[in-house]
Coordinates of C-alpha atoms and ligand atoms in Angstrom, one line a residue:
X996 CA 89.3 86.9 75.3
X997 CA 92.3 89.1 75.1
X998 CA 92.6 90.8 71.7
X999 CA 96.4 89.7 70.1
X1000 CA 98.6 92.9 70.0
X1001 CA 99.3 94.4 67.1
X1002 CA 102.3 95.9 65.0
X1003 CA 103.1 97.1 62.3
X1004 CA 106.6 96.3 60.2
X1005 CA 107.6 98.8 57.7
X1006 CA 110.4 97.0 55.7
X1007 CA 108.5 93.8 55.9
X1008 CA 110.0 92.1 53.3
X1009 CA 113.6 92.4 53.4
X1010 CA 115.5 90.3 55.2
X1011 CA 115.4 90.7 59.1
X1012 CA 110.9 92.4 58.4
X1013 CA 110.6 88.3 57.2
X1014 CA 112.0 86.7 60.4
X1015 CA 110.1 89.7 62.4
X1016 CA 106.7 89.2 61.6
X1017 CA 107.4 85.2 61.0
X1018 CA 108.0 85.6 65.2
X1019 CA 105.7 87.8 65.7
X1020 CA 102.7 85.5 64.8
X1021 CA 104.1 82.8 66.5
X1022 CA 103.8 84.8 69.4
X1023 CA 100.0 85.7 68.3
X1024 CA 100.8 89.4 67.4
X1025 CA 98.0 90.5 63.9
X1026 CA 101.0 91.8 61.7
X1027 CA 100.9 94.4 59.2
X1028 CA 103.4 94.6 56.9
X1029 CA 104.1 98.1 54.2
X1030 CA 105.2 96.8 51.1
X1031 CA 106.2 98.2 47.7
X1032 CA 104.4 98.8 44.8
X1033 CA 106.6 96.5 42.3
X1034 CA 106.1 95.7 38.9
X1035 CA 108.6 91.8 39.9
X1036 CA 106.9 89.5 42.8
X1037 CA 109.1 91.2 46.1
X1038 CA 107.5 89.3 48.9
X1039 CA 109.4 86.1 48.5
X1040 CA 111.0 86.1 51.6
X1041 CA 107.6 86.7 53.4
X1042 CA 104.9 85.0 51.3
X1043 CA 105.8 81.2 52.8
X1044 CA 104.0 82.7 56.6
X1045 CA 100.4 82.9 54.8
X1046 CA 100.4 79.3 53.8
X1047 CA 102.5 77.7 56.4
X1048 CA 100.2 75.6 58.7
X1049 CA 102.1 76.2 61.9
X1050 CA 101.8 79.9 61.7
X1051 CA 97.9 81.8 62.4
X1052 CA 99.1 84.0 58.5
X1053 CA 95.6 84.9 58.6
X1054 CA 97.0 87.3 61.5
X1055 CA 99.6 89.0 58.7
X1056 CA 97.8 92.0 56.6
X1057 CA 99.9 93.3 53.8
X1058 CA 99.4 97.0 53.1
X1059 CA 100.8 99.0 50.2
X1060 CA 103.0 102.2 50.8
X1061 CA 105.8 103.6 51.0
X1062 CA 108.2 105.4 54.0
X1063 CA 109.1 108.1 52.0
X1064 CA 105.2 108.8 51.7
X1065 CA 104.6 111.0 55.4
X1066 CA 100.6 111.6 54.2
X1067 CA 100.5 107.3 53.9
X1068 CA 102.4 107.0 56.8
X1069 CA 99.6 108.6 59.2
X1070 CA 97.1 107.3 57.6
X1071 CA 98.2 104.1 58.5
X1072 CA 98.8 104.1 62.1
X1073 CA 96.1 105.8 62.1
X1074 CA 93.8 103.1 61.0
X1075 CA 95.7 100.2 62.4
X1076 CA 96.7 102.1 65.6
X1077 CA 99.7 99.8 66.4
X1078 CA 101.1 98.8 70.1
X1079 CA 104.6 98.6 68.8
X1080 CA 106.2 99.9 65.4
X1081 CA 109.1 98.1 63.7
X1082 CA 111.0 101.0 61.3
X1083 CA 113.0 98.6 59.5
X1084 CA 112.3 99.9 55.8
X1085 CA 115.8 101.5 54.8
X1086 CA 118.0 101.6 51.8
X1087 CA 119.9 99.6 53.2
X1088 CA 123.6 99.2 51.1
X1089 CA 126.3 100.9 51.6
X1090 CA 127.9 101.0 48.7
X1091 CA 124.4 102.0 46.7
X1092 CA 123.8 104.6 49.3
X1093 CA 127.6 106.2 47.5
X1094 CA 126.3 106.0 44.2
X1095 CA 122.4 107.6 45.5
X1096 CA 122.9 108.9 48.9
X1097 CA 120.1 111.9 48.2
X1098 CA 118.1 109.5 48.1
X1099 CA 119.2 106.8 50.9
X1100 CA 118.7 110.3 53.1
X1101 CA 116.0 110.6 52.3
X1102 CA 114.7 106.7 52.6
X1103 CA 117.1 105.6 55.1
X1104 CA 117.1 109.2 57.2
X1105 CA 114.1 111.3 57.1
X1106 CA 112.1 108.4 56.3
X1107 CA 112.2 108.0 60.3
X1108 CA 111.3 110.9 61.1
X1109 CA 107.5 110.0 59.0
X1110 CA 106.8 107.7 61.5
X1111 CA 108.1 109.0 64.7
X1112 CA 105.7 112.4 63.4
X1113 CA 103.4 110.2 63.6
X1114 CA 102.7 108.1 65.9
X1115 CA 103.4 111.6 67.9
X1116 CA 100.5 113.2 66.5
X1117 CA 97.7 109.4 67.1
X1118 CA 99.3 108.2 70.0
X1119 CA 102.3 108.4 71.7
X1120 CA 102.0 105.4 73.9
X1121 CA 103.0 103.4 70.4
X1122 CA 105.9 101.8 71.0
X1123 CA 109.1 102.6 68.5
X1124 CA 111.8 100.8 67.5
X1125 CA 114.7 102.1 65.1
X1126 CA 116.8 99.7 63.5
X1127 CA 120.2 101.2 64.0
X1128 CA 123.4 100.4 62.9
X1129 CA 126.6 99.5 64.0
X1130 CA 127.9 101.5 60.3
X1131 CA 127.2 104.9 62.5
X1132 CA 130.7 103.7 64.7
X1133 CA 132.6 104.3 61.0
X1134 CA 136.3 104.6 61.7
X1135 CA 135.4 104.3 65.8
X1136 CA 137.8 101.6 66.8
X1137 CA 136.5 98.8 68.7
X1138 CA 135.3 97.3 70.3
X1139 CA 132.3 99.7 69.8
X1140 CA 129.2 100.3 72.6
X1141 CA 126.3 102.4 73.7
X1142 CA 129.1 104.7 74.4
X1143 CA 131.0 104.8 71.2
X1144 CA 131.3 107.8 69.0
X1145 CA 129.7 108.0 65.9
X1146 CA 131.6 108.6 62.5
X1147 CA 129.8 107.3 60.3
X1148 CA 131.8 106.5 56.6
X1149 CA 129.3 106.1 54.1
X1150 CA 126.0 108.7 53.3
X1151 CA 124.3 105.9 54.6
X1152 CA 126.2 105.2 57.9
X1153 CA 125.2 109.5 58.5
X1154 CA 121.5 108.7 57.5
X1155 CA 121.3 106.2 60.3
X1156 CA 123.5 108.3 62.4
X1157 CA 120.0 111.3 61.2
X1158 CA 117.7 108.4 62.4
X1159 CA 119.3 107.5 65.7
X1160 CA 119.2 111.1 67.4
X1161 CA 115.7 112.2 66.0
X1162 CA 114.8 108.8 67.3
X1163 CA 116.1 109.8 70.8
X1164 CA 115.0 113.4 71.0
X1165 CA 110.9 112.0 70.6
X1166 CA 111.8 109.9 73.0
X1167 CA 113.3 113.0 75.2
X1168 CA 110.7 115.6 74.2
X1169 CA 107.5 113.7 73.7
X1170 CA 108.2 111.1 76.7
X1171 CA 107.9 108.6 73.4
X1172 CA 109.0 104.7 73.6
X1173 CA 110.9 105.1 71.2
X1174 CA 114.5 102.8 71.0
X1175 CA 117.7 102.3 68.7
X1176 CA 119.2 98.6 68.6
X1177 CA 122.6 99.3 67.0
X1178 CA 122.6 95.9 65.4
X1179 CA 126.1 95.1 64.1
X1180 CA 125.8 92.5 60.7
X1181 CA 123.3 89.8 61.2
X1182 CA 123.2 87.9 57.9
X1183 CA 120.8 84.3 57.0
X1184 CA 119.6 82.3 54.2
X1185 CA 117.5 85.7 53.4
X1186 CA 120.2 87.4 53.5
X1187 CA 119.9 90.1 50.0
X1188 CA 122.4 88.2 47.5
X1189 CA 124.0 91.7 47.0
X1190 CA 125.3 92.2 50.4
X1191 CA 129.2 89.9 50.8
X1192 CA 128.1 87.0 52.7
X1193 CA 125.4 85.5 50.2
X1194 CA 127.5 86.6 47.3
X1195 CA 130.0 84.2 49.0
X1196 CA 127.8 81.8 50.0
X1197 CA 125.6 82.0 46.9
X1198 CA 129.3 81.8 44.8
X1199 CA 130.5 78.4 46.8
X1200 CA 126.7 76.5 45.9
X1201 CA 126.6 77.7 41.8
X1202 CA 131.0 76.5 41.7
X1203 CA 129.7 73.4 43.6
X1204 CA 127.4 72.3 41.0
X1205 CA 129.4 73.6 38.0
X1206 CA 126.8 76.5 37.4
X1207 CA 130.1 79.1 38.1
X1208 CA 134.0 79.3 38.3
X1209 CA 134.8 82.2 39.2
X1210 CA 133.1 85.3 42.1
X1211 CA 134.3 88.8 41.2
X1212 CA 134.5 90.8 44.8
X1213 CA 136.4 94.1 46.3
X1214 CA 137.6 94.5 49.6
X1215 CA 138.4 91.3 51.8
X1216 CA 140.6 92.7 54.2
X1217 CA 137.9 94.6 56.5
X1218 CA 136.6 92.9 59.5
X1219 CA 133.4 92.6 60.6
X1220 CA 131.4 91.2 63.1
X1221 CA 128.6 88.9 61.6
X1222 CA 125.4 86.9 64.0
X1223 CA 122.7 85.8 62.5
X1224 CA 119.6 87.3 62.0
X1225 CA 117.0 85.7 63.7
X1226 CA 118.4 85.6 66.7
X1227 CA 118.4 89.3 66.2
X1228 CA 115.0 90.1 65.3
X1229 CA 114.7 88.8 68.6
X1230 CA 116.7 91.1 70.3
X1231 CA 114.4 93.8 68.7
X1232 CA 111.1 92.5 70.0
X1233 CA 113.2 92.0 73.6
X1234 CA 113.4 96.1 73.1
X1235 CA 109.8 96.8 72.6
X1236 CA 109.5 94.8 75.6
X1237 CA 111.5 96.2 78.2
X1238 CA 110.0 98.9 81.2
X1239 CA 112.2 101.9 80.4
X1240 CA 113.1 102.7 76.5
X1241 CA 116.8 102.9 75.9
X1242 CA 119.4 101.8 73.2
X1243 CA 121.3 98.6 73.3
X1244 CA 124.2 97.3 70.9
X1245 CA 123.4 93.6 69.3
X1246 CA 126.9 91.7 68.3
X1247 CA 128.5 88.7 68.5
X1248 CA 132.2 90.0 69.9
X1249 CA 133.9 88.6 67.5
X1250 CA 135.9 89.4 64.4
X1251 CA 136.7 88.0 61.2
X1252 CA 138.3 89.0 57.9
X1253 CA 136.0 88.5 54.9
X1254 CA 139.1 87.2 54.0
X1255 CA 137.9 84.3 57.1
X1256 CA 134.7 84.6 55.7
X1257 CA 135.4 83.0 51.8
X1258 CA 137.5 80.9 53.7
X1259 CA 134.9 79.4 55.7
X1260 CA 132.0 78.9 53.2
X1261 CA 134.3 77.3 50.6
X1262 CA 136.3 74.5 53.5
X1263 CA 132.6 73.7 54.0
X1264 CA 132.4 72.7 50.4
X1265 CA 135.2 70.7 50.1
X1266 CA 137.2 74.2 48.3
X1267 CA 139.9 77.2 48.3
X1268 CA 138.8 80.1 47.6
X1269 CA 141.8 81.6 45.6
X1270 CA 141.4 79.2 42.9
X1271 CA 138.1 81.2 42.5
X1272 CA 137.9 84.4 43.3
X1273 CA 139.0 87.4 41.7
X1274 CA 139.5 91.3 42.4
X1275 CA 137.2 93.9 40.9
X1276 CA 137.5 97.5 42.1
X1277 CA 134.3 98.4 41.1
X1278 CA 133.2 97.1 44.4
X1279 CA 135.5 99.0 46.4
X1280 CA 133.7 101.9 48.3
X1281 CA 135.4 105.8 48.1
X1282 CA 135.1 104.9 52.1
X1283 CA 135.4 101.7 53.7
X1284 CA 134.8 100.5 57.5
X1285 CA 137.6 98.8 58.5
X1286 CA 136.9 97.7 61.5
X1287 CA 133.3 96.6 63.7
X1288 CA 133.6 94.5 66.8
X1289 CA 130.7 95.5 69.1
X1290 CA 130.0 94.5 72.6
X1291 CA 126.7 93.5 73.7
X1292 CA 127.1 93.8 77.1
X1293 CA 124.1 96.0 78.3
X1294 CA 121.9 93.5 75.9
X1295 CA 122.7 90.8 78.0
X1296 CA 122.7 92.4 81.1
X1297 CA 119.4 93.7 80.9
X1298 CA 117.8 91.6 77.8
X1299 CA 118.8 88.4 78.9
X1300 CA 119.6 88.3 75.0
X1301 CA 123.6 87.2 73.8
X1302 CA 123.9 85.5 70.2
X1303 CA 125.0 82.1 69.9
X1304 CA 125.6 81.6 65.8
X1305 CA 129.0 82.9 65.2
X1306 CA 130.5 82.5 62.3
X1307 CA 131.5 79.7 61.6
X1308 CA 128.4 78.0 62.5
X1309 CA 126.8 81.1 60.3
X1310 CA 128.5 80.0 56.8
X1311 CA 127.5 76.5 57.0
X1312 CA 124.1 77.8 57.7
X1313 CA 124.2 79.5 54.2
X1314 CA 126.2 77.6 52.3
X1315 CA 123.7 74.6 52.9
X1316 CA 121.2 76.9 52.3
X1317 CA 122.2 77.9 49.2
X1318 CA 123.0 74.3 47.9
X1319 CA 119.4 73.0 48.7
X1320 CA 117.5 76.0 47.1
X1321 CA 119.9 74.5 43.8
X1322 CA 118.6 71.3 44.5
X1323 CA 115.4 72.6 43.8
X1324 CA 114.1 73.0 48.1
X1325 CA 111.5 75.6 48.7
X1326 CA 112.3 79.3 49.5
X1327 CA 109.7 78.8 52.6
X1328 CA 112.2 76.1 53.9
X1329 CA 114.6 78.8 54.3
Ligands
LIG1026 P1 116.9 94.8 53.3 O1 117.1 92.9 53.6 O2 118.1 95.4 52.6 O3 115.2 95.2 53.3 C1 115.0 96.4 53.7 C2 113.7 96.5 53.6 O4 113.5 97.7 53.6 C3 112.8 96.0 52.3 O5 111.6 95.5 52.9 C4 112.9 97.2 51.6 O6 111.7 96.8 50.6 C5 112.2 97.9 52.4 N1 112.1 99.1 52.0 C6 113.6 99.8 51.0 N2 113.3 101.3 51.0 C7 112.2 101.4 51.3 C8 111.1 102.2 51.4 N3 111.6 103.7 50.4 N4 110.0 102.3 51.7 C9 109.2 101.5 51.9 N5 110.7 99.8 52.5 C10 111.4 100.3 51.8 O7 117.3 94.8 55.1 P2 117.3 93.9 56.5 O8 119.2 93.4 56.1 O9 116.4 93.8 56.4 O10 117.9 95.2 57.7 C11 117.0 96.2 57.6 C12 116.7 97.8 58.4 O11 118.1 97.1 59.6 C13 117.1 98.6 57.5 O12 116.8 99.2 58.4 C14 118.8 97.8 58.4 O13 119.8 98.6 57.3 C15 119.0 97.8 59.2 N6 119.9 96.8 59.8 C16 120.2 95.9 59.0 C17 121.6 95.8 59.4 C18 121.7 94.3 58.8 O14 123.3 93.0 59.0 N7 121.1 93.3 58.3 C19 122.0 96.3 60.5 C20 122.3 96.9 61.2 C21 120.9 97.5 60.6 P3 111.7 96.0 48.8 O15 111.6 94.7 49.6 O16 110.6 96.3 48.1 O17 113.2 96.3 48.8
LIG1027 O1 130.4 94.7 52.8 C1 133.2 93.8 52.1 C2 132.8 95.4 51.5 O2 127.6 94.8 52.2 C3 130.9 93.7 54.1 C4 124.3 95.9 55.4 O3 124.0 95.1 56.2 O4 125.7 96.1 57.2 C5 125.9 96.0 55.6 O5 126.8 96.7 55.6 C6 132.4 94.3 53.7 C7 132.3 95.8 53.3 O6 127.8 95.3 54.1 C8 132.8 93.0 48.3 O7 134.0 96.7 51.0 C9 134.3 92.7 49.6 O8 133.7 96.2 53.8 O9 128.2 92.5 52.5 P1 128.6 94.0 52.6 P2 128.2 96.0 55.6 O10 128.6 97.9 54.1 O11 129.3 95.7 56.0 C10 125.5 97.1 58.6 C11 125.7 96.7 60.1 C12 124.6 97.8 57.9 O12 123.8 98.2 58.9 C13 123.9 97.9 55.8 O13 121.9 97.8 56.4 O14 132.4 93.0 52.4 N1 133.2 93.7 50.4 N2 134.0 92.8 48.5 C14 132.2 93.8 49.4 N3 130.4 93.8 50.3 C15 130.2 93.5 48.6 N4 128.9 93.7 49.7 N5 129.9 92.9 47.7 C16 131.7 92.3 48.0 O15 131.5 92.5 46.3

């Protein structure tokens, strides 16, 4: 009997980590996830994987650790000897990165070097995925693709640019299979509650149920290219199965403003967003990324990857899920 492939996911408790773990278990992988010690329960997105009868949940193993702790990362990679590492852990909130720039540099930038160094010294054949981002393009005008120059507009974007280049450098210097996925915004019912789409869909559900009457927001004019997270984690996996290591943009190629997403989400529930949304300057950023629209042509040509869910369907999926949650649907359903 052949041994299952082993994967290590940093950031397994996050939106993408939870879909990645689920998809790898479905493919028969032995999945190891890095989990931070927390005083409150932080495994809500993955807890159901242990109990899902359709998944080999016994193949999911969680390990305490922090990506800023180089010794722990080295120890884990040395003990586990994974075939693939998905480096998804990060301080991922752009607005928060202005409040905590040094921590963000550590957790979103230098931490990538911790993982790469561990792989380099333990076994250079381990395949490495780095969660790079459209925020690296920042102020470069759309459409953005793999050739677009970087112009980050936040401490988060700047830290991710470091991670991108150190990943490329380890690929070129040490012949490692280390790749960057330059992913545009991707959302889902598991999206963190302080990112704009989820903030909106939760508010729609609560307003619909009479639990909330106002929604306080910042800049409504920025343009984003929003896709559906499970499709993007499938793209990450495809990058690590390719014959050669390379960097890829994943995006839908569509452009919607925050106002557009408000309309889609509120209208799906039969509501008019303009009656509820109020402006609060505390949600503005010192520097904003105005316009992100990705060109994922390379991923389509070389990986056979293409986004199928576009923002109108995405908004419906997320609003329906948040209404179902308020109706008592179990978290593992989403
Ligand atoms: P997310 O929901 O914020 O999840 C981040 C994960 O990283 C969580 O599991 C978090 O743990 C963990 N983490 C944070 N700091 C850590 C540390 N110091 N040590 C160990 N774990 C740590 O993010 P996401 O949306 O799934 O995104 C996944 C990755 O892709 C991130 O690197 C993000 O920057 C990047 N990215 C996201 C998007 C997007 O649109 N979603 C687009 C491009 C790139 P806790 O649960 O304990 O907080
Ligand atoms: O903001 C505007 C805000 O926080 C989107 C992360 O996953 O994607 C994400 O970064 C836009 C911005 O995501 C509010 O000013 C208005 O223009 O949902 P967001 P983001 O900053 O695009 C990239 C690709 C990543 O890599 C990141 O990790 O929405 N906006 N009003 C607001 N944003 C928030 N959060 N809250 C508001 O009230």
